[in-house]
mmCIF file of C-alpha atoms in Angstrom:
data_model
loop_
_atom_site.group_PDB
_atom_site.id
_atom_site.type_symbol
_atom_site.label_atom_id
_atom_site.label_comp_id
_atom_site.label_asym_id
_atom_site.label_seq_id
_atom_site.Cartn_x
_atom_site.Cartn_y
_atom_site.Cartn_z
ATOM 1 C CA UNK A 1 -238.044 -79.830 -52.974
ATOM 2 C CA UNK A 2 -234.750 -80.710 -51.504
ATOM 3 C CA UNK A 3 -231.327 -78.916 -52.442
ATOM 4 C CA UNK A 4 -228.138 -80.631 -53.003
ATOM 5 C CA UNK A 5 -224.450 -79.091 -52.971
ATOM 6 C CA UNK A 6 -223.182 -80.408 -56.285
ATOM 7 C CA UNK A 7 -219.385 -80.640 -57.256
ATOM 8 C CA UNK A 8 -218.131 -80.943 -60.472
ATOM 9 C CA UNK A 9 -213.928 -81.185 -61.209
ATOM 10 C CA UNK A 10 -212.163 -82.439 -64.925
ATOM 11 C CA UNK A 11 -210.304 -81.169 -67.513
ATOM 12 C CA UNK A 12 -212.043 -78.018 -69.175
ATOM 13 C CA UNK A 13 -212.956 -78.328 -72.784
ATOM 14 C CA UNK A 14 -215.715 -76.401 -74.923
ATOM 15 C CA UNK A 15 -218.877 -77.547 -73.809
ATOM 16 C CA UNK A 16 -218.462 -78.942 -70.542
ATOM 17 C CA UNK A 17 -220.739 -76.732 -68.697
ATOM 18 C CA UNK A 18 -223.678 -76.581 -71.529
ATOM 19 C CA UNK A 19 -222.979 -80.502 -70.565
ATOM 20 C CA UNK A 20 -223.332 -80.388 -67.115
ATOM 21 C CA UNK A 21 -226.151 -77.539 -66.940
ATOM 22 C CA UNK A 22 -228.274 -79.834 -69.468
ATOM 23 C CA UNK A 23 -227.553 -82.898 -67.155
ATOM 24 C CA UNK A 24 -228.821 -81.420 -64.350
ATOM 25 C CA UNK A 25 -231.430 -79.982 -66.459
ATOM 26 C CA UNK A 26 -232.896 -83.489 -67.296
ATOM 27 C CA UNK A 27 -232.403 -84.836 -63.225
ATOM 28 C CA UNK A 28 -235.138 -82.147 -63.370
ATOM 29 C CA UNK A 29 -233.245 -79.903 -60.699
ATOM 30 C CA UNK A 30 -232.512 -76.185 -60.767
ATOM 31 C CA UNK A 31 -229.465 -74.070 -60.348
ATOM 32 C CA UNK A 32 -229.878 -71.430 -57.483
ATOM 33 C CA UNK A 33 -226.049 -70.766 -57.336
ATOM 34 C CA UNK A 34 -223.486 -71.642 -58.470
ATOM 35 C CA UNK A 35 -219.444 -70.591 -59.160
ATOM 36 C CA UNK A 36 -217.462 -72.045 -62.201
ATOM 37 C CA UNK A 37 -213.494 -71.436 -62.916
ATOM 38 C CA UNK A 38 -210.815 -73.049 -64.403
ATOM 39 C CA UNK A 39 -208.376 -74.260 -61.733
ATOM 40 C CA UNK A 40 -204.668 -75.023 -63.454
ATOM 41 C CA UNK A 41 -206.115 -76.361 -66.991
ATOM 42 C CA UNK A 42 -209.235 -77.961 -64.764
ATOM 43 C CA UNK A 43 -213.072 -76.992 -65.090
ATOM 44 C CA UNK A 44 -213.950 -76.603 -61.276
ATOM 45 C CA UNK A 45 -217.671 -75.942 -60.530
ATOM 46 C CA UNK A 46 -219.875 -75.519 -57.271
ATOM 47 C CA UNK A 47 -223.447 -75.557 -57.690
ATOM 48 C CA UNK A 48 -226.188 -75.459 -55.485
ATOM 49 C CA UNK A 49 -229.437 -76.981 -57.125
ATOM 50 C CA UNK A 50 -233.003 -77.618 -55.869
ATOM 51 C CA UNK A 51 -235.196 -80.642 -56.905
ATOM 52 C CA UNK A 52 -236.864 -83.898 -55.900
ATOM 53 C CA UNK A 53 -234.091 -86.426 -56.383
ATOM 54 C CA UNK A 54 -232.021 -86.959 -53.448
ATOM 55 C CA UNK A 55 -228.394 -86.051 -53.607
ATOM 56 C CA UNK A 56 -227.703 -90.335 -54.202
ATOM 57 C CA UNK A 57 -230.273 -89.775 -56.889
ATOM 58 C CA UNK A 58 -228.886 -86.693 -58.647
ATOM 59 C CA UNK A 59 -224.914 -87.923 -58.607
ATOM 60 C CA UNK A 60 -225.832 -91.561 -60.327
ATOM 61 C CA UNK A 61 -228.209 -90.114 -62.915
ATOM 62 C CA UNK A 62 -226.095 -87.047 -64.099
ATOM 63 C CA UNK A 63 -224.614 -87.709 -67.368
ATOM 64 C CA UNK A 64 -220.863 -86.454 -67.636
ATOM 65 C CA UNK A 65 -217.651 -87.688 -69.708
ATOM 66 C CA UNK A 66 -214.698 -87.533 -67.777
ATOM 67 C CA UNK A 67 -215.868 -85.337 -64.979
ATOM 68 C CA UNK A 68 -215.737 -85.967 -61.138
ATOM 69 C CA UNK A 69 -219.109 -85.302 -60.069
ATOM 70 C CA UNK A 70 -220.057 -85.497 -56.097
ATOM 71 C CA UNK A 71 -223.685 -84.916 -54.637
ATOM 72 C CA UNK A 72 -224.951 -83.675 -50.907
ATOM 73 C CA UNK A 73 -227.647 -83.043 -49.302
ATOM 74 C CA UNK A 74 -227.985 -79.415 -47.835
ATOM 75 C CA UNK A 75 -230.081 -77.207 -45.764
ATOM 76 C CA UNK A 76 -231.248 -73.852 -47.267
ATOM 77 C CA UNK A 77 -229.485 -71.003 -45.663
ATOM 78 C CA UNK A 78 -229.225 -67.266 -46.891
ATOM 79 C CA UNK A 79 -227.190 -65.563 -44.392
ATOM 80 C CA UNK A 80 -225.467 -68.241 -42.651
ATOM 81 C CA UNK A 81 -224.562 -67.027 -39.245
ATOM 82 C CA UNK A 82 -225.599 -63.540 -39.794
ATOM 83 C CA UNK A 83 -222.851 -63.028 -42.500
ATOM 84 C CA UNK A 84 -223.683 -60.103 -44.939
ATOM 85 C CA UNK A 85 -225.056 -57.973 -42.032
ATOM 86 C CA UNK A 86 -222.025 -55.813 -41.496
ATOM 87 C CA UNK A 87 -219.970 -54.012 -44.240
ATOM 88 C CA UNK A 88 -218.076 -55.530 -47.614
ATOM 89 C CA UNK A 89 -214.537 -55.113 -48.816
ATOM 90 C CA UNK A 90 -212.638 -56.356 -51.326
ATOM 91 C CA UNK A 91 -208.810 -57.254 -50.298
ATOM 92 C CA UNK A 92 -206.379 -57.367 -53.049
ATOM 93 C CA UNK A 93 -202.714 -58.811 -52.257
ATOM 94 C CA UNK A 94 -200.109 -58.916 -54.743
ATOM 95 C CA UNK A 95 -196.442 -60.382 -54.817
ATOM 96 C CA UNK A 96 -194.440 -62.945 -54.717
ATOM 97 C CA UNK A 97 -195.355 -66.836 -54.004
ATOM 98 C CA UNK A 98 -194.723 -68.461 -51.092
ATOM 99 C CA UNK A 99 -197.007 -70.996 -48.776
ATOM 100 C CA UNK A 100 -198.569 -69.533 -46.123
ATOM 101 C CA UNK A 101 -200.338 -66.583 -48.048
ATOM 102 C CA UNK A 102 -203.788 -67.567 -47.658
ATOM 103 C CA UNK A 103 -203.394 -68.502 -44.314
ATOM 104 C CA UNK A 104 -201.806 -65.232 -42.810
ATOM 105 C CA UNK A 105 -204.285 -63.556 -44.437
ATOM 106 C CA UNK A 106 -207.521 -65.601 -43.778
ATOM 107 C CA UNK A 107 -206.227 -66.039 -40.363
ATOM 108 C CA UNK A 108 -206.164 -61.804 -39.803
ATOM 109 C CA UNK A 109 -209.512 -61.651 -41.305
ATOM 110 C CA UNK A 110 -211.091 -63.875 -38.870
ATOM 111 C CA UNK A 111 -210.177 -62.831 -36.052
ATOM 112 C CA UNK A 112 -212.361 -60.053 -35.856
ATOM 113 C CA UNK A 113 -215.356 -62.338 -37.430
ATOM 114 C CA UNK A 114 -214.194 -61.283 -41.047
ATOM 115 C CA UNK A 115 -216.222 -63.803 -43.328
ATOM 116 C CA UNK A 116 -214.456 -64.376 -46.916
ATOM 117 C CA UNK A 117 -217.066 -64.668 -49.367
ATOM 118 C CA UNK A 118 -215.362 -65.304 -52.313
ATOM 119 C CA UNK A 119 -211.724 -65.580 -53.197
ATOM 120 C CA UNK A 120 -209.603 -66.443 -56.468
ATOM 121 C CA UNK A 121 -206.065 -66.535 -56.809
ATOM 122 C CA UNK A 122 -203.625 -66.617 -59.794
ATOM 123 C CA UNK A 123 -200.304 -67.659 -60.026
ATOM 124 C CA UNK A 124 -198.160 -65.727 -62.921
ATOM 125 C CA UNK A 125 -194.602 -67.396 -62.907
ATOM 126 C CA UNK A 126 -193.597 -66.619 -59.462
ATOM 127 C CA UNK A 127 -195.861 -63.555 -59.122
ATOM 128 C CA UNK A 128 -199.371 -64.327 -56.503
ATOM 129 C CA UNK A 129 -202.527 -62.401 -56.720
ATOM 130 C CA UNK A 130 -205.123 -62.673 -54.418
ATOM 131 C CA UNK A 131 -208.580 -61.331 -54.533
ATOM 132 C CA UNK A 132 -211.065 -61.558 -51.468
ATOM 133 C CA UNK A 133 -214.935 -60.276 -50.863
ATOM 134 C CA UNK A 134 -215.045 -59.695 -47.261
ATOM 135 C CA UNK A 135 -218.013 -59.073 -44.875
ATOM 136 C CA UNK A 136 -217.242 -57.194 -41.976
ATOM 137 C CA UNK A 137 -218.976 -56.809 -38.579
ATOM 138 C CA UNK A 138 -220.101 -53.419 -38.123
ATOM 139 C CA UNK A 139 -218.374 -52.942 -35.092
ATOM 140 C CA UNK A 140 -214.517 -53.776 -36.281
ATOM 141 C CA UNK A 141 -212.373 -51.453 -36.062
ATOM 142 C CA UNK A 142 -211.175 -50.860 -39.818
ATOM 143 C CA UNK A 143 -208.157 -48.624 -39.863
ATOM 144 C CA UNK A 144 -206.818 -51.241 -36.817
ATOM 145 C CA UNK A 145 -207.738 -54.156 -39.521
ATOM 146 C CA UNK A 146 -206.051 -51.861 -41.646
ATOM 147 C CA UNK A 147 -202.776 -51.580 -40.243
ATOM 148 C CA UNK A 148 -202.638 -55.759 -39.236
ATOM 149 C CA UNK A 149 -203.320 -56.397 -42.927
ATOM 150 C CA UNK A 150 -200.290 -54.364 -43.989
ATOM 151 C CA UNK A 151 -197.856 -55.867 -41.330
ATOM 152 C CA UNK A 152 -198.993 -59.336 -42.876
ATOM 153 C CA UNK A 153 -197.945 -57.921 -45.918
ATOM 154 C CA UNK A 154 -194.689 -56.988 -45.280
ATOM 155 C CA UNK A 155 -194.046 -60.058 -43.872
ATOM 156 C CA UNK A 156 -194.933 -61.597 -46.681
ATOM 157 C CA UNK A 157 -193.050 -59.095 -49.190
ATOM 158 C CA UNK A 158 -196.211 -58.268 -50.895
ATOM 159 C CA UNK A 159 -199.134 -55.570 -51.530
ATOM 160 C CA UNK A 160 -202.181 -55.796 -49.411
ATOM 161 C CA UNK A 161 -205.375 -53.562 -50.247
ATOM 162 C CA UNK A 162 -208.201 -53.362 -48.742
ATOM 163 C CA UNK A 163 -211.108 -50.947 -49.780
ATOM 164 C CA UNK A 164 -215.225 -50.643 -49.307
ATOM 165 C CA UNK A 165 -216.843 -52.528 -52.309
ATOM 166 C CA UNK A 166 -219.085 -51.280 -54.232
ATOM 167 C CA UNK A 167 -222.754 -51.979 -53.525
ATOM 168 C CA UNK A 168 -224.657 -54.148 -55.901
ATOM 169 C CA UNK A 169 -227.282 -53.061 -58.078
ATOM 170 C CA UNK A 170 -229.953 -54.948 -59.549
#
């Protein structure tokens, strides 16, 4: 079985991912992972599915309305580059928008190795929020992190938090 990276980007209406899960459902493939949100009035969905079409196959015999739909071929990695080995955060920022936000922050983060492993943002009229899973190596120095984080955010006239997450339970 071979796994394909599968996009998926159109305007959101009810049913588009029961329409999109069945398509892939008759391809034959399965959904490993996958992330769906709605970007600006726009369905946006990443999926990572496992089958016997290629990812050629899989993008010309999906069966979408009005959806973008792209298709690659992937190798099966579960800790890419040793990420998830050291310890998670979640980063909150809040405040005003401006360009540059993700960057400064992003750009903190990985320079000590930070890996993001999720992020969404909002805009609310002119207010930004920001919301980041982290992984951490174990040997970064967190109240130095810390204190870099919350110069960003002055610079950037807005809230920065950054706090242990929660470990999942299954």
């Amino acid at each position: 079985m071979g796994l394909s990276a599968v996009t998926v980007l159109g305007a959101d209406r009810p049913g588009v991912i029961a329409e999109v899960a069945g398509s892939l459902a008759e391809c034959g493939v399965n959904i490993q992972d996958s992330t769906m949100t709605l970007l600006g009035g726009h369905v946006a969905m990443m999926l990572l599915v496992a089958g016997d079409l290629s990812a050629e196959q899989l993008r010309q015999r999906m069966q979408v309305r009005e959806l973008v739909v792209t298709a690659a071929a992937v190798e099966g990695r579960r800790d890419p580059g040793g990420a998830g080995t050291g310890l998670g955060y979640v980063l909150t920022l809040h405040g005003p928008d401006k360009p540059g936000i993700i960057s400064a922050v992003s750009s903190v983060l990985a320079s000590v190795g930070g890996n993001i492993t999720g992020m969404s943002t909002r805009l609310t009229g002119r207010f930004y929020v920001l919301i980041a899973d982290v992984d951490l190596p174990a040997s970064v120095d967190v109240a130095d992190l810390m204190r870099r984080l919350a110069a960003v955010g002055a610079e950037l006239g807005s809230e920065i938090t950054f706090r242990p997450c929660e470990p999942d339970v299954l």
